[in-house]
MMTF fields as JSON, N, C-alpha, C and O atoms, coordinates in Angstrom:
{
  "mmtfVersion": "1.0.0",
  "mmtfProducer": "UNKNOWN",
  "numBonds": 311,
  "numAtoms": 312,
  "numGroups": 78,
  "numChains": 1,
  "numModels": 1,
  "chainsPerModel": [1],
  "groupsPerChain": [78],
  "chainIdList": ["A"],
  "bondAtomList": [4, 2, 8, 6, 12, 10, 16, 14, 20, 18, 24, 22, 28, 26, 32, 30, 36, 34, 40, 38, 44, 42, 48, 46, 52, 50, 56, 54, 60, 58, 64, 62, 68, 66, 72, 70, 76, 74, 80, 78, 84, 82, 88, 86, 92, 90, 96, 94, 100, 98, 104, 102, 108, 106, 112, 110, 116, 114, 120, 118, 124, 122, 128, 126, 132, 130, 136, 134, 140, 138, 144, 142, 148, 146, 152, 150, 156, 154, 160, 158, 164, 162, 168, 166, 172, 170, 176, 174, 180, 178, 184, 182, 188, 186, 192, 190, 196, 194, 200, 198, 204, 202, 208, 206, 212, 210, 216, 214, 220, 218, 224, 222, 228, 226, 232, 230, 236, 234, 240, 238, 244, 242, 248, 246, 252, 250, 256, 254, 260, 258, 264, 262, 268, 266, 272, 270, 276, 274, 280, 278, 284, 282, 288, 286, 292, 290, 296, 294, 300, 298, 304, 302, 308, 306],
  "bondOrderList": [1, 1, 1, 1, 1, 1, 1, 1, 1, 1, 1, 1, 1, 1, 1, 1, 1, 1, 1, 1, 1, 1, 1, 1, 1, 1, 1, 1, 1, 1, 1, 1, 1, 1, 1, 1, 1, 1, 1, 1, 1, 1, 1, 1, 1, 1, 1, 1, 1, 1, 1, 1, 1, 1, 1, 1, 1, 1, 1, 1, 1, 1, 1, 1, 1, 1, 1, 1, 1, 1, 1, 1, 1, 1, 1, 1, 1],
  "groupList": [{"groupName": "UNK", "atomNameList": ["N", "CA", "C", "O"], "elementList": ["N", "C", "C", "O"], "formalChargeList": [0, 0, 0, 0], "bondAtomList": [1, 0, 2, 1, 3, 2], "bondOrderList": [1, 1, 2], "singleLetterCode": "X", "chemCompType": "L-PEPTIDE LINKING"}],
  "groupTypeList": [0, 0, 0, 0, 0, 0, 0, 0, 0, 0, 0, 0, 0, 0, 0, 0, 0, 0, 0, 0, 0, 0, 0, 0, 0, 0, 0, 0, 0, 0, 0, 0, 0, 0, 0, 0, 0, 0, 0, 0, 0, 0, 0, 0, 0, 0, 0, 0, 0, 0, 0, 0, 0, 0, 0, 0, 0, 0, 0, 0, 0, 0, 0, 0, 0, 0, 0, 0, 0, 0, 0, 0, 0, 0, 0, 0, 0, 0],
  "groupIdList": [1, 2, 3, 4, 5, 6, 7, 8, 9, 10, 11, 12, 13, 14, 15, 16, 17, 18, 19, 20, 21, 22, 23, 24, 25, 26, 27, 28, 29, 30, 31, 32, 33, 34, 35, 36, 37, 38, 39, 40, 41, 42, 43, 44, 45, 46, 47, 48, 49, 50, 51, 52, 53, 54, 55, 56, 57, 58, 59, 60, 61, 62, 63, 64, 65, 66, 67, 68, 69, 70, 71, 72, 73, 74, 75, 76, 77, 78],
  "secStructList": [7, 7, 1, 1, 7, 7, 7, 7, 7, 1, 7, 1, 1, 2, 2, 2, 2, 2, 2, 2, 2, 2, 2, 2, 2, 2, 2, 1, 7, 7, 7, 7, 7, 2, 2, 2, 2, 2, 6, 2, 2, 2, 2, 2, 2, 2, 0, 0, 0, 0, 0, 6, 7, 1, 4, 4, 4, 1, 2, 2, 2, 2, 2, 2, 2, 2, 2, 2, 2, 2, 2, 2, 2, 2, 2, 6, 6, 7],
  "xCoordList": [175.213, 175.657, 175.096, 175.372, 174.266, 173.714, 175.059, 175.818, 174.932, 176.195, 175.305, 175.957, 174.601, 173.488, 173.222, 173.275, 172.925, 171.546, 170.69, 170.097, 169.844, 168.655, 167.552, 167.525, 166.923, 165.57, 164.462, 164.064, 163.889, 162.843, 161.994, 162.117, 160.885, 159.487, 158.557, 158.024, 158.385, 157.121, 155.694, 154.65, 155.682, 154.594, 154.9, 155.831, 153.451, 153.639, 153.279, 153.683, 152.486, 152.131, 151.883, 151.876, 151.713, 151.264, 150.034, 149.687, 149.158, 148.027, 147.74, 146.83, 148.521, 148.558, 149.348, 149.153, 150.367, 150.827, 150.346, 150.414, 149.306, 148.315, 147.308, 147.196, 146.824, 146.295, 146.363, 145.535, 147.671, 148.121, 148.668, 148.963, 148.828, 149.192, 148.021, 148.083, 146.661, 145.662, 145.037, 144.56, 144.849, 144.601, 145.735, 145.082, 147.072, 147.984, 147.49, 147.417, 146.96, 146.617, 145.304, 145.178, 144.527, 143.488, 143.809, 143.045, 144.778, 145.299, 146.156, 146.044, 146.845, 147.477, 146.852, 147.399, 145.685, 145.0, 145.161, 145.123, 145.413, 145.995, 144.704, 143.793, 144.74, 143.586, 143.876, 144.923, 142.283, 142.221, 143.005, 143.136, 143.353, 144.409, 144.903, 145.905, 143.859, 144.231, 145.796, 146.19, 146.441, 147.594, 148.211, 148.777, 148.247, 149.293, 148.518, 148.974, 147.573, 146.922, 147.194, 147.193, 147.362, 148.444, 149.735, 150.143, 150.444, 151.864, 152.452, 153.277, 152.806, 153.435, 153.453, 154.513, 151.855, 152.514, 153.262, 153.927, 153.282, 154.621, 155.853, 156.677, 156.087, 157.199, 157.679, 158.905, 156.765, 157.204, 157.408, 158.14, 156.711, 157.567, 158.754, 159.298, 158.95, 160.444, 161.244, 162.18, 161.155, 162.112, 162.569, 163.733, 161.535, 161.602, 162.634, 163.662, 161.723, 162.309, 163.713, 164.106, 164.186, 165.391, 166.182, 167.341, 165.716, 166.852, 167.359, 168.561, 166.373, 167.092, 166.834, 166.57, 167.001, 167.743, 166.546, 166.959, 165.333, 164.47, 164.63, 164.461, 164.883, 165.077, 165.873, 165.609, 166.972, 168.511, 167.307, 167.897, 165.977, 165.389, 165.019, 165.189, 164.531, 163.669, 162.463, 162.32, 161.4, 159.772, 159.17, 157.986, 160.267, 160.149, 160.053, 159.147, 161.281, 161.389, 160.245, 159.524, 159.886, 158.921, 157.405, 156.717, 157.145, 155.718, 156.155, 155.35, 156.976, 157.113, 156.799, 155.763, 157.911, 157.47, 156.202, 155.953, 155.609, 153.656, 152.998, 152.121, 153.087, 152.301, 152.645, 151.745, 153.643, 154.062, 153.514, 152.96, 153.659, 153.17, 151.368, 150.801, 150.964, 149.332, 148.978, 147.889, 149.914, 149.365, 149.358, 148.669, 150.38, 150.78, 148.937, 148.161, 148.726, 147.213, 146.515, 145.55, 146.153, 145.176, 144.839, 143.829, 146.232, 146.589, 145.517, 144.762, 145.714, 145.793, 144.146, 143.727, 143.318, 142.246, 141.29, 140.382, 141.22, 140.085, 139.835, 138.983],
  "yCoordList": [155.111, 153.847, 153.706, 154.56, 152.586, 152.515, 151.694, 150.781, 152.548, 151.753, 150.391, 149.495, 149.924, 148.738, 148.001, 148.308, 146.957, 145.963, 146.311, 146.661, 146.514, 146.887, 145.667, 145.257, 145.432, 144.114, 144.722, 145.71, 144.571, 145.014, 144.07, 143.052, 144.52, 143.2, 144.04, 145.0, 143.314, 143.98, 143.349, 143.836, 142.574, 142.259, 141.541, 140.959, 142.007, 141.783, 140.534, 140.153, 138.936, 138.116, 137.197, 137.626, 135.924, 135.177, 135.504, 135.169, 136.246, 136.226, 137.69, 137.927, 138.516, 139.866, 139.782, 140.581, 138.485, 138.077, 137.81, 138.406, 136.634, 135.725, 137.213, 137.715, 137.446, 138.84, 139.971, 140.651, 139.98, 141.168, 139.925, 140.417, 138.982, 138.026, 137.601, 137.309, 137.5, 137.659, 138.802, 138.705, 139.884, 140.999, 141.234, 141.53, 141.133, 140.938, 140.426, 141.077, 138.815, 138.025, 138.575, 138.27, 139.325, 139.582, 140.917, 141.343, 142.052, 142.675, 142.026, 142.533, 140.996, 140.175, 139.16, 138.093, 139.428, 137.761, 137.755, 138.574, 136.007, 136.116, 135.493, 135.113, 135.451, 134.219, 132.914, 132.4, 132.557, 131.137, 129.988, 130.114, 129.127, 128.479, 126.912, 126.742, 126.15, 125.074, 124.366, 123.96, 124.401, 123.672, 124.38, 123.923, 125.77, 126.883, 126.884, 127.441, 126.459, 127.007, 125.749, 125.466, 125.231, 123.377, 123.212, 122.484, 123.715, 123.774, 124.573, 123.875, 125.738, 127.354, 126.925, 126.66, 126.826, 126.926, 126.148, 126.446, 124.694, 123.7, 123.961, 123.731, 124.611, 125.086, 126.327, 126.428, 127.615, 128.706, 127.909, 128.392, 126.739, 126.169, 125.734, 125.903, 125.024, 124.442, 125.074, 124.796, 126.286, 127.139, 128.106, 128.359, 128.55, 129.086, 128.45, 128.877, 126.947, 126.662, 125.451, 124.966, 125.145, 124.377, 125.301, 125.424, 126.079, 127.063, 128.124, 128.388, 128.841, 129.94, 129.668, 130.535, 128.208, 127.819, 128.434, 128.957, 128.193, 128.497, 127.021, 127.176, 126.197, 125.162, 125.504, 125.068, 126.334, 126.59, 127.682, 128.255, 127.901, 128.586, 127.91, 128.526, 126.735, 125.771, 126.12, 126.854, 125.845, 126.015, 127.114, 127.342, 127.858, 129.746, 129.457, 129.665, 128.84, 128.996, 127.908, 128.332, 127.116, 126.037, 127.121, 127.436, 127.528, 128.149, 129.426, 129.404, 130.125, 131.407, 130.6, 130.686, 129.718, 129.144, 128.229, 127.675, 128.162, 127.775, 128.738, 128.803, 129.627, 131.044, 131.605, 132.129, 131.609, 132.101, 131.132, 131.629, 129.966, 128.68, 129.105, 129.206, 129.263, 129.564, 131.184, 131.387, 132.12, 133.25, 132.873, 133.215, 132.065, 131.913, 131.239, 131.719, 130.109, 129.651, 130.189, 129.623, 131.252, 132.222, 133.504, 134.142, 133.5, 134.441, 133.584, 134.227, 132.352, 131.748, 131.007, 130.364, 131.181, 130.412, 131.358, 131.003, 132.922, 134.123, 133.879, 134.534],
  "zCoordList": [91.708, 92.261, 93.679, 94.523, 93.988, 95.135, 96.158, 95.833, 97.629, 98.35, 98.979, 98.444, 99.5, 99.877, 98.617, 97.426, 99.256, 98.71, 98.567, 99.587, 97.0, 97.195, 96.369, 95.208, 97.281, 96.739, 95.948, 96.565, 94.994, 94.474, 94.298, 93.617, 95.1, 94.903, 94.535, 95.093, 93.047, 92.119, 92.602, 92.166, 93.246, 94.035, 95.677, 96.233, 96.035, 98.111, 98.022, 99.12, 97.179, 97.566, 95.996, 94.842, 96.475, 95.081, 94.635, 93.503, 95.521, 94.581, 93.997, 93.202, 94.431, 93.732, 92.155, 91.24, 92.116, 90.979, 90.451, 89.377, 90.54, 89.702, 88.991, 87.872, 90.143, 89.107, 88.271, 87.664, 88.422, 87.32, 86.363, 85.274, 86.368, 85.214, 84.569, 83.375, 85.356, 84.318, 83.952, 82.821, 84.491, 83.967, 82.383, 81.382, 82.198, 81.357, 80.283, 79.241, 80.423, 79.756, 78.719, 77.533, 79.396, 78.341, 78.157, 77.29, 78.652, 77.711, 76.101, 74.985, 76.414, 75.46, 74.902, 74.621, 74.711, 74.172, 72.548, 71.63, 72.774, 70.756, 70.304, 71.04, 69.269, 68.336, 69.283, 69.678, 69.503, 69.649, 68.565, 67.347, 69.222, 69.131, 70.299, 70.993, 70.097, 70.538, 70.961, 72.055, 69.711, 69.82, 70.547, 71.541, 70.194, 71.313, 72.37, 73.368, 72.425, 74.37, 74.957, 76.155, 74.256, 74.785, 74.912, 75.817, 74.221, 73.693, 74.094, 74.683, 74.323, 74.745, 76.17, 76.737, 76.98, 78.167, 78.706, 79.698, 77.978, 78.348, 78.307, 79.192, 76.947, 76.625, 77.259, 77.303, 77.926, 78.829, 80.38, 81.243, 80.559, 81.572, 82.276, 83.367, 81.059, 80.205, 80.336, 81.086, 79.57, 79.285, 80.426, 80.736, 80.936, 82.483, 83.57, 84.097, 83.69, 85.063, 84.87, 85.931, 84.012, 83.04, 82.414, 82.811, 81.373, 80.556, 81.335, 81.363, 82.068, 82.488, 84.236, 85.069, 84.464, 85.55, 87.084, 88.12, 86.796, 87.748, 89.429, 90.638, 88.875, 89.774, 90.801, 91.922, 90.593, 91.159, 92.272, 93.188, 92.2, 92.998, 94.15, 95.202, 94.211, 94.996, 94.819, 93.841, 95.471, 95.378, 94.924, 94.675, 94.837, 93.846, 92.633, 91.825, 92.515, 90.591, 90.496, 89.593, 90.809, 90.005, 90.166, 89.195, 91.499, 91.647, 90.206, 89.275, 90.115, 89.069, 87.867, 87.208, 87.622, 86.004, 85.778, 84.708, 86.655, 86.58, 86.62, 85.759, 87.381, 86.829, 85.651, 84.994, 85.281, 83.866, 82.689, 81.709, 82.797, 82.458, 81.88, 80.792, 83.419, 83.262, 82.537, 82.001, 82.604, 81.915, 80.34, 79.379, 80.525, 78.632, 78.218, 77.392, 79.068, 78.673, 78.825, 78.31, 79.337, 79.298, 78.17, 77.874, 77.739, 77.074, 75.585, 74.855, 75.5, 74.173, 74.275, 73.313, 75.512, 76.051, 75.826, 75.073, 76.454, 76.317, 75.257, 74.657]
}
């Protein structure tokens, strides 16, 4: 049981994110796929920054659920 607060930042900056989210991406690349390289990342948007309440972030949750957004298209684009 920790007695403090403890913060964990899996990354120091947005663009050290962006890059391990595309490095990710072509570890994870699916079959080409138009409709899903259209569709998914709308919907990992959606679902991100509305369902599991990314807004309640301010300019965080929207920038997180667009990078997440954009790995999903990358994933489905390579």
């Amino acid at each position: 049981k920790l007695n403090n607060h403890m913060t964990h930042l899996a990354y120091d900056n947005v663009d050290e994110f962006i890059a391990k989210q595309k490095l990710y991406s072509e570890l994870s690349q699916k079959k080409k796929n138009i409709f899903k390289a259209l569709m998914s990342p709308c919907w990992t948007f959606v679902k991100l920054y509305f369902f599991k309440r990314g807004f309640m972030d301010g300019w965080h949750g929207f920038v997180i659920a667009k990078i997440y957004a954009q790995y999903t298209f990358w994933k489905y684009i390579k």
